[in-house]
Amino acid sequence: MKDLIKKLDPFSKRFAKFLFRAFPDWKRYLSVKPFNEDSEAGYLLVNVPIPAKGLKFIADDRDYLTISSNGEVIVSFDFYHDHFDIFSEKENFNNAVEFIKEILNQEICAAAVFSEDKWRASTKVRAGEMPDLSYYLDCSPTSHEIYIRSWRGTYDQKI
């Protein structure tokens, strides 16, 4: 583990320390991705298995909560991802960890829109609420299927 941390770039090392303080068991999911083939250092990539397998609309493996630190922190859950790249690094890291906690506590779900078996858009939605997809839908919402996914599957549904 310590050998992997040593291979991270300085930004990723700082974020790894912050992330693993909040989620120490996730160290086992850490991998280091090089920036390019000549790089000695790389960025953090953590793939945490999602406990509930999602509804499958297309053949795509999205059964991980993915966290990366390639110049910014990106948290991906199912077909939704969010960027944490604000000015303050401490605020950036804190917001990313708080977002992860909201996913784990099933306060936030991922909503994905499919049409003709193709992914069209995604957003986040509060658990138990309907997503506002008016910004994303360029045609009648009745021609789309909306898939909502929660961490443990409690709020999973197809609309």
PDB file of C-alpha atoms in Angstrom:
ATOM      1  CA  MET A   1       0.000   0.000   0.000  1.00  0.00           C
ATOM      2  CA  LYS A   2       2.684   2.511   0.989  1.00  0.00           C
ATOM      3  CA  ASP A   3       4.546   1.681  -2.215  1.00  0.00           C
ATOM      4  CA  LEU A   4       1.472   2.612  -4.241  1.00  0.00           C
ATOM      5  CA  ILE A   5       1.004   5.888  -2.341  1.00  0.00           C
ATOM      6  CA  LYS A   6       4.641   6.788  -3.102  1.00  0.00           C
ATOM      7  CA  LYS A   7       3.881   6.492  -6.825  1.00  0.00           C
ATOM      8  CA  LEU A   8       1.131   9.141  -6.687  1.00  0.00           C
ATOM      9  CA  ASP A   9       1.689  12.714  -7.822  1.00  0.00           C
ATOM     10  CA  PRO A  10       1.641  15.337  -5.010  1.00  0.00           C
ATOM     11  CA  PHE A  11      -2.021  16.328  -5.537  1.00  0.00           C
ATOM     12  CA  SER A  12      -3.114  12.688  -5.495  1.00  0.00           C
ATOM     13  CA  LYS A  13      -1.041  11.953  -2.374  1.00  0.00           C
ATOM     14  CA  ARG A  14      -2.785  14.763  -0.523  1.00  0.00           C
ATOM     15  CA  PHE A  15      -6.197  13.572  -1.672  1.00  0.00           C
ATOM     16  CA  ALA A  16      -5.397   9.920  -0.853  1.00  0.00           C
ATOM     17  CA  LYS A  17      -4.520  10.917   2.714  1.00  0.00           C
ATOM     18  CA  PHE A  18      -7.826  12.804   3.006  1.00  0.00           C
ATOM     19  CA  LEU A  19      -9.892  10.041   1.353  1.00  0.00           C
ATOM     20  CA  PHE A  20      -8.409   7.161   3.336  1.00  0.00           C
ATOM     21  CA  ARG A  21      -8.820   9.038   6.594  1.00  0.00           C
ATOM     22  CA  ALA A  22     -12.572   8.998   5.864  1.00  0.00           C
ATOM     23  CA  PHE A  23     -12.650   5.490   4.332  1.00  0.00           C
ATOM     24  CA  PRO A  24      -9.634   3.502   5.604  1.00  0.00           C
ATOM     25  CA  ASP A  25     -10.973   0.159   4.337  1.00  0.00           C
ATOM     26  CA  TRP A  26     -10.844   1.430   0.774  1.00  0.00           C
ATOM     27  CA  LYS A  27      -7.040   1.389   0.607  1.00  0.00           C
ATOM     28  CA  ARG A  28      -7.310  -2.116  -0.823  1.00  0.00           C
ATOM     29  CA  TYR A  29      -9.101  -0.706  -3.888  1.00  0.00           C
ATOM     30  CA  LEU A  30      -6.358   1.792  -4.701  1.00  0.00           C
ATOM     31  CA  SER A  31      -4.529   1.647  -7.986  1.00  0.00           C
ATOM     32  CA  VAL A  32      -2.173   4.143  -9.576  1.00  0.00           C
ATOM     33  CA  LYS A  33      -2.680   5.187 -13.174  1.00  0.00           C
ATOM     34  CA  PRO A  34       0.275   6.808 -14.951  1.00  0.00           C
ATOM     35  CA  PHE A  35      -0.324  10.135 -16.668  1.00  0.00           C
ATOM     36  CA  ASN A  36       1.487   8.777 -19.715  1.00  0.00           C
ATOM     37  CA  GLU A  37       3.965   6.049 -20.563  1.00  0.00           C
ATOM     38  CA  ASP A  38       6.933   8.187 -19.503  1.00  0.00           C
ATOM     39  CA  SER A  39       5.520   9.174 -16.105  1.00  0.00           C
ATOM     40  CA  GLU A  40       7.041   7.877 -12.915  1.00  0.00           C
ATOM     41  CA  ALA A  41       4.172   9.328 -10.875  1.00  0.00           C
ATOM     42  CA  GLY A  42       0.505   8.718 -11.483  1.00  0.00           C
ATOM     43  CA  TYR A  43      -2.916   9.621 -10.219  1.00  0.00           C
ATOM     44  CA  LEU A  44      -5.175   7.838  -7.766  1.00  0.00           C
ATOM     45  CA  LEU A  45      -7.885   5.506  -8.999  1.00  0.00           C
ATOM     46  CA  VAL A  46     -10.167   3.774  -6.493  1.00  0.00           C
ATOM     47  CA  ASN A  47     -12.899   1.362  -7.630  1.00  0.00           C
ATOM     48  CA  VAL A  48     -15.201   0.451  -4.734  1.00  0.00           C
ATOM     49  CA  PRO A  49     -17.662  -2.354  -5.561  1.00  0.00           C
ATOM     50  CA  ILE A  50     -21.291  -1.278  -5.247  1.00  0.00           C
ATOM     51  CA  PRO A  51     -23.109  -3.719  -2.926  1.00  0.00           C
ATOM     52  CA  ALA A  52     -26.308  -3.854  -5.008  1.00  0.00           C
ATOM     53  CA  LYS A  53     -26.061  -4.799  -8.656  1.00  0.00           C
ATOM     54  CA  GLY A  54     -27.924  -2.260 -10.740  1.00  0.00           C
ATOM     55  CA  LEU A  55     -30.668  -2.663 -13.272  1.00  0.00           C
ATOM     56  CA  LYS A  56     -29.043  -3.322 -16.607  1.00  0.00           C
ATOM     57  CA  PHE A  57     -30.298  -1.434 -19.631  1.00  0.00           C
ATOM     58  CA  ILE A  58     -27.184  -1.887 -21.674  1.00  0.00           C
ATOM     59  CA  ALA A  59     -24.186  -4.188 -21.483  1.00  0.00           C
ATOM     60  CA  ASP A  60     -21.951  -1.913 -19.429  1.00  0.00           C
ATOM     61  CA  ASP A  61     -20.209  -2.614 -16.137  1.00  0.00           C
ATOM     62  CA  ARG A  62     -20.979   0.313 -13.833  1.00  0.00           C
ATOM     63  CA  ASP A  63     -20.931  -1.642 -10.580  1.00  0.00           C
ATOM     64  CA  TYR A  64     -18.232   0.492  -8.959  1.00  0.00           C
ATOM     65  CA  LEU A  65     -18.030   3.802  -7.196  1.00  0.00           C
ATOM     66  CA  THR A  66     -14.988   5.235  -8.934  1.00  0.00           C
ATOM     67  CA  ILE A  67     -12.849   8.002  -7.498  1.00  0.00           C
ATOM     68  CA  SER A  68      -9.946   9.522  -9.409  1.00  0.00           C
ATOM     69  CA  SER A  69      -7.579  12.437  -8.938  1.00  0.00           C
ATOM     70  CA  ASN A  70      -6.199  13.259 -12.360  1.00  0.00           C
ATOM     71  CA  GLY A  71      -5.717  17.004 -11.782  1.00  0.00           C
ATOM     72  CA  GLU A  72      -9.130  17.204 -10.139  1.00  0.00           C
ATOM     73  CA  VAL A  73     -11.216  14.841  -8.048  1.00  0.00           C
ATOM     74  CA  ILE A  74     -13.910  12.999  -9.979  1.00  0.00           C
ATOM     75  CA  VAL A  75     -16.477  10.763  -8.272  1.00  0.00           C
ATOM     76  CA  SER A  76     -18.443   8.431 -10.562  1.00  0.00           C
ATOM     77  CA  PHE A  77     -21.484   6.439  -9.523  1.00  0.00           C
ATOM     78  CA  ASP A  78     -23.253   4.413 -12.165  1.00  0.00           C
ATOM     79  CA  PHE A  79     -23.741   6.710 -15.194  1.00  0.00           C
ATOM     80  CA  TYR A  80     -23.356   9.922 -13.182  1.00  0.00           C
ATOM     81  CA  HIS A  81     -20.124  11.653 -12.245  1.00  0.00           C
ATOM     82  CA  ASP A  82     -19.247  14.902 -10.540  1.00  0.00           C
ATOM     83  CA  HIS A  83     -16.104  17.040 -10.679  1.00  0.00           C
ATOM     84  CA  PHE A  84     -14.600  18.596  -7.581  1.00  0.00           C
ATOM     85  CA  ASP A  85     -12.200  21.205  -8.867  1.00  0.00           C
ATOM     86  CA  ILE A  86     -13.002  24.384  -6.985  1.00  0.00           C
ATOM     87  CA  PHE A  87     -10.368  26.848  -5.882  1.00  0.00           C
ATOM     88  CA  SER A  88      -9.739  25.641  -2.333  1.00  0.00           C
ATOM     89  CA  GLU A  89      -8.146  22.203  -2.222  1.00  0.00           C
ATOM     90  CA  LYS A  90      -9.399  21.536   1.320  1.00  0.00           C
ATOM     91  CA  GLU A  91     -12.955  22.479   0.327  1.00  0.00           C
ATOM     92  CA  ASN A  92     -12.591  20.447  -2.858  1.00  0.00           C
ATOM     93  CA  PHE A  93     -11.544  17.317  -0.938  1.00  0.00           C
ATOM     94  CA  ASN A  94     -14.191  17.839   1.733  1.00  0.00           C
ATOM     95  CA  ASN A  95     -16.968  18.266  -0.837  1.00  0.00           C
ATOM     96  CA  ALA A  96     -15.897  15.093  -2.654  1.00  0.00           C
ATOM     97  CA  VAL A  97     -15.914  13.042   0.566  1.00  0.00           C
ATOM     98  CA  GLU A  98     -19.273  14.507   1.628  1.00  0.00           C
ATOM     99  CA  PHE A  99     -20.710  13.607  -1.790  1.00  0.00           C
ATOM    100  CA  ILE A 100     -19.419  10.049  -1.388  1.00  0.00           C
ATOM    101  CA  LYS A 101     -21.034   9.826   2.053  1.00  0.00           C
ATOM    102  CA  GLU A 102     -24.355  11.005   0.588  1.00  0.00           C
ATOM    103  CA  ILE A 103     -24.143   8.206  -1.994  1.00  0.00           C
ATOM    104  CA  LEU A 104     -23.260   5.587   0.636  1.00  0.00           C
ATOM    105  CA  ASN A 105     -26.091   6.784   2.887  1.00  0.00           C
ATOM    106  CA  GLN A 106     -28.448   6.626  -0.118  1.00  0.00           C
ATOM    107  CA  GLU A 107     -29.294  10.309   0.175  1.00  0.00           C
ATOM    108  CA  ILE A 108     -28.164  10.810  -3.429  1.00  0.00           C
ATOM    109  CA  CYS A 109     -28.959   8.469  -6.331  1.00  0.00           C
ATOM    110  CA  ALA A 110     -27.777   8.407  -9.913  1.00  0.00           C
ATOM    111  CA  ALA A 111     -30.383   8.909 -12.631  1.00  0.00           C
ATOM    112  CA  ALA A 112     -29.632   7.898 -16.201  1.00  0.00           C
ATOM    113  CA  VAL A 113     -31.731   8.443 -19.308  1.00  0.00           C
ATOM    114  CA  PHE A 114     -31.788   5.865 -22.088  1.00  0.00           C
ATOM    115  CA  SER A 115     -33.476   5.949 -25.462  1.00  0.00           C
ATOM    116  CA  GLU A 116     -33.324   3.106 -27.950  1.00  0.00           C
ATOM    117  CA  ASP A 117     -30.909   1.279 -25.618  1.00  0.00           C
ATOM    118  CA  LYS A 118     -28.439   4.175 -25.721  1.00  0.00           C
ATOM    119  CA  TRP A 119     -27.360   6.348 -22.845  1.00  0.00           C
ATOM    120  CA  ARG A 120     -28.525   9.940 -23.397  1.00  0.00           C
ATOM    121  CA  ALA A 121     -27.930  11.820 -20.141  1.00  0.00           C
ATOM    122  CA  SER A 122     -27.403  11.449 -16.431  1.00  0.00           C
ATOM    123  CA  THR A 123     -27.802  13.498 -13.290  1.00  0.00           C
ATOM    124  CA  LYS A 124     -28.013  13.068  -9.538  1.00  0.00           C
ATOM    125  CA  VAL A 125     -31.267  13.042  -7.625  1.00  0.00           C
ATOM    126  CA  ARG A 126     -32.250  13.054  -3.967  1.00  0.00           C
ATOM    127  CA  ALA A 127     -33.455   9.619  -2.830  1.00  0.00           C
ATOM    128  CA  GLY A 128     -37.173   9.119  -3.331  1.00  0.00           C
ATOM    129  CA  GLU A 129     -37.522  12.138  -5.628  1.00  0.00           C
ATOM    130  CA  MET A 130     -38.018  12.325  -9.371  1.00  0.00           C
ATOM    131  CA  PRO A 131     -35.117  13.774 -11.321  1.00  0.00           C
ATOM    132  CA  ASP A 132     -35.601  17.015 -13.222  1.00  0.00           C
ATOM    133  CA  LEU A 133     -34.354  16.026 -16.646  1.00  0.00           C
ATOM    134  CA  SER A 134     -35.989  18.809 -18.641  1.00  0.00           C
ATOM    135  CA  TYR A 135     -32.578  20.301 -19.359  1.00  0.00           C
ATOM    136  CA  TYR A 136     -31.323  17.021 -20.820  1.00  0.00           C
ATOM    137  CA  LEU A 137     -34.283  15.775 -22.812  1.00  0.00           C
ATOM    138  CA  ASP A 138     -34.443  17.077 -26.348  1.00  0.00           C
ATOM    139  CA  CYS A 139     -37.648  15.271 -27.187  1.00  0.00           C
ATOM    140  CA  SER A 140     -40.698  13.886 -25.443  1.00  0.00           C
ATOM    141  CA  PRO A 141     -39.843  12.280 -22.095  1.00  0.00           C
ATOM    142  CA  THR A 142     -42.183   9.427 -22.960  1.00  0.00           C
ATOM    143  CA  SER A 143     -39.665   8.174 -25.529  1.00  0.00           C
ATOM    144  CA  HIS A 144     -37.058   7.695 -22.791  1.00  0.00           C
ATOM    145  CA  GLU A 145     -36.496   5.231 -20.008  1.00  0.00           C
ATOM    146  CA  ILE A 146     -35.130   6.658 -16.790  1.00  0.00           C
ATOM    147  CA  TYR A 147     -33.097   4.449 -14.520  1.00  0.00           C
ATOM    148  CA  ILE A 148     -32.463   5.459 -10.899  1.00  0.00           C
ATOM    149  CA  ARG A 149     -29.800   3.682  -8.882  1.00  0.00           C
ATOM    150  CA  SER A 150     -28.952   3.859  -5.194  1.00  0.00           C
ATOM    151  CA  TRP A 151     -25.961   2.433  -3.328  1.00  0.00           C
ATOM    152  CA  ARG A 152     -27.746  -0.488  -1.664  1.00  0.00           C
ATOM    153  CA  GLY A 153     -30.579  -0.743  -4.197  1.00  0.00           C
ATOM    154  CA  THR A 154     -33.314   0.651  -1.936  1.00  0.00           C
ATOM    155  CA  TYR A 155     -34.348   3.348  -4.426  1.00  0.00           C
ATOM    156  CA  ASP A 156     -33.527   1.542  -7.672  1.00  0.00           C
ATOM    157  CA  GLN A 157     -36.258   1.876 -10.238  1.00  0.00           C
ATOM    158  CA  LYS A 158     -37.018   2.102 -13.916  1.00  0.00           C
ATOM    159  CA  ILE A 159     -39.405   4.831 -14.990  1.00  0.00           C
TER     160      ILE A 159
END
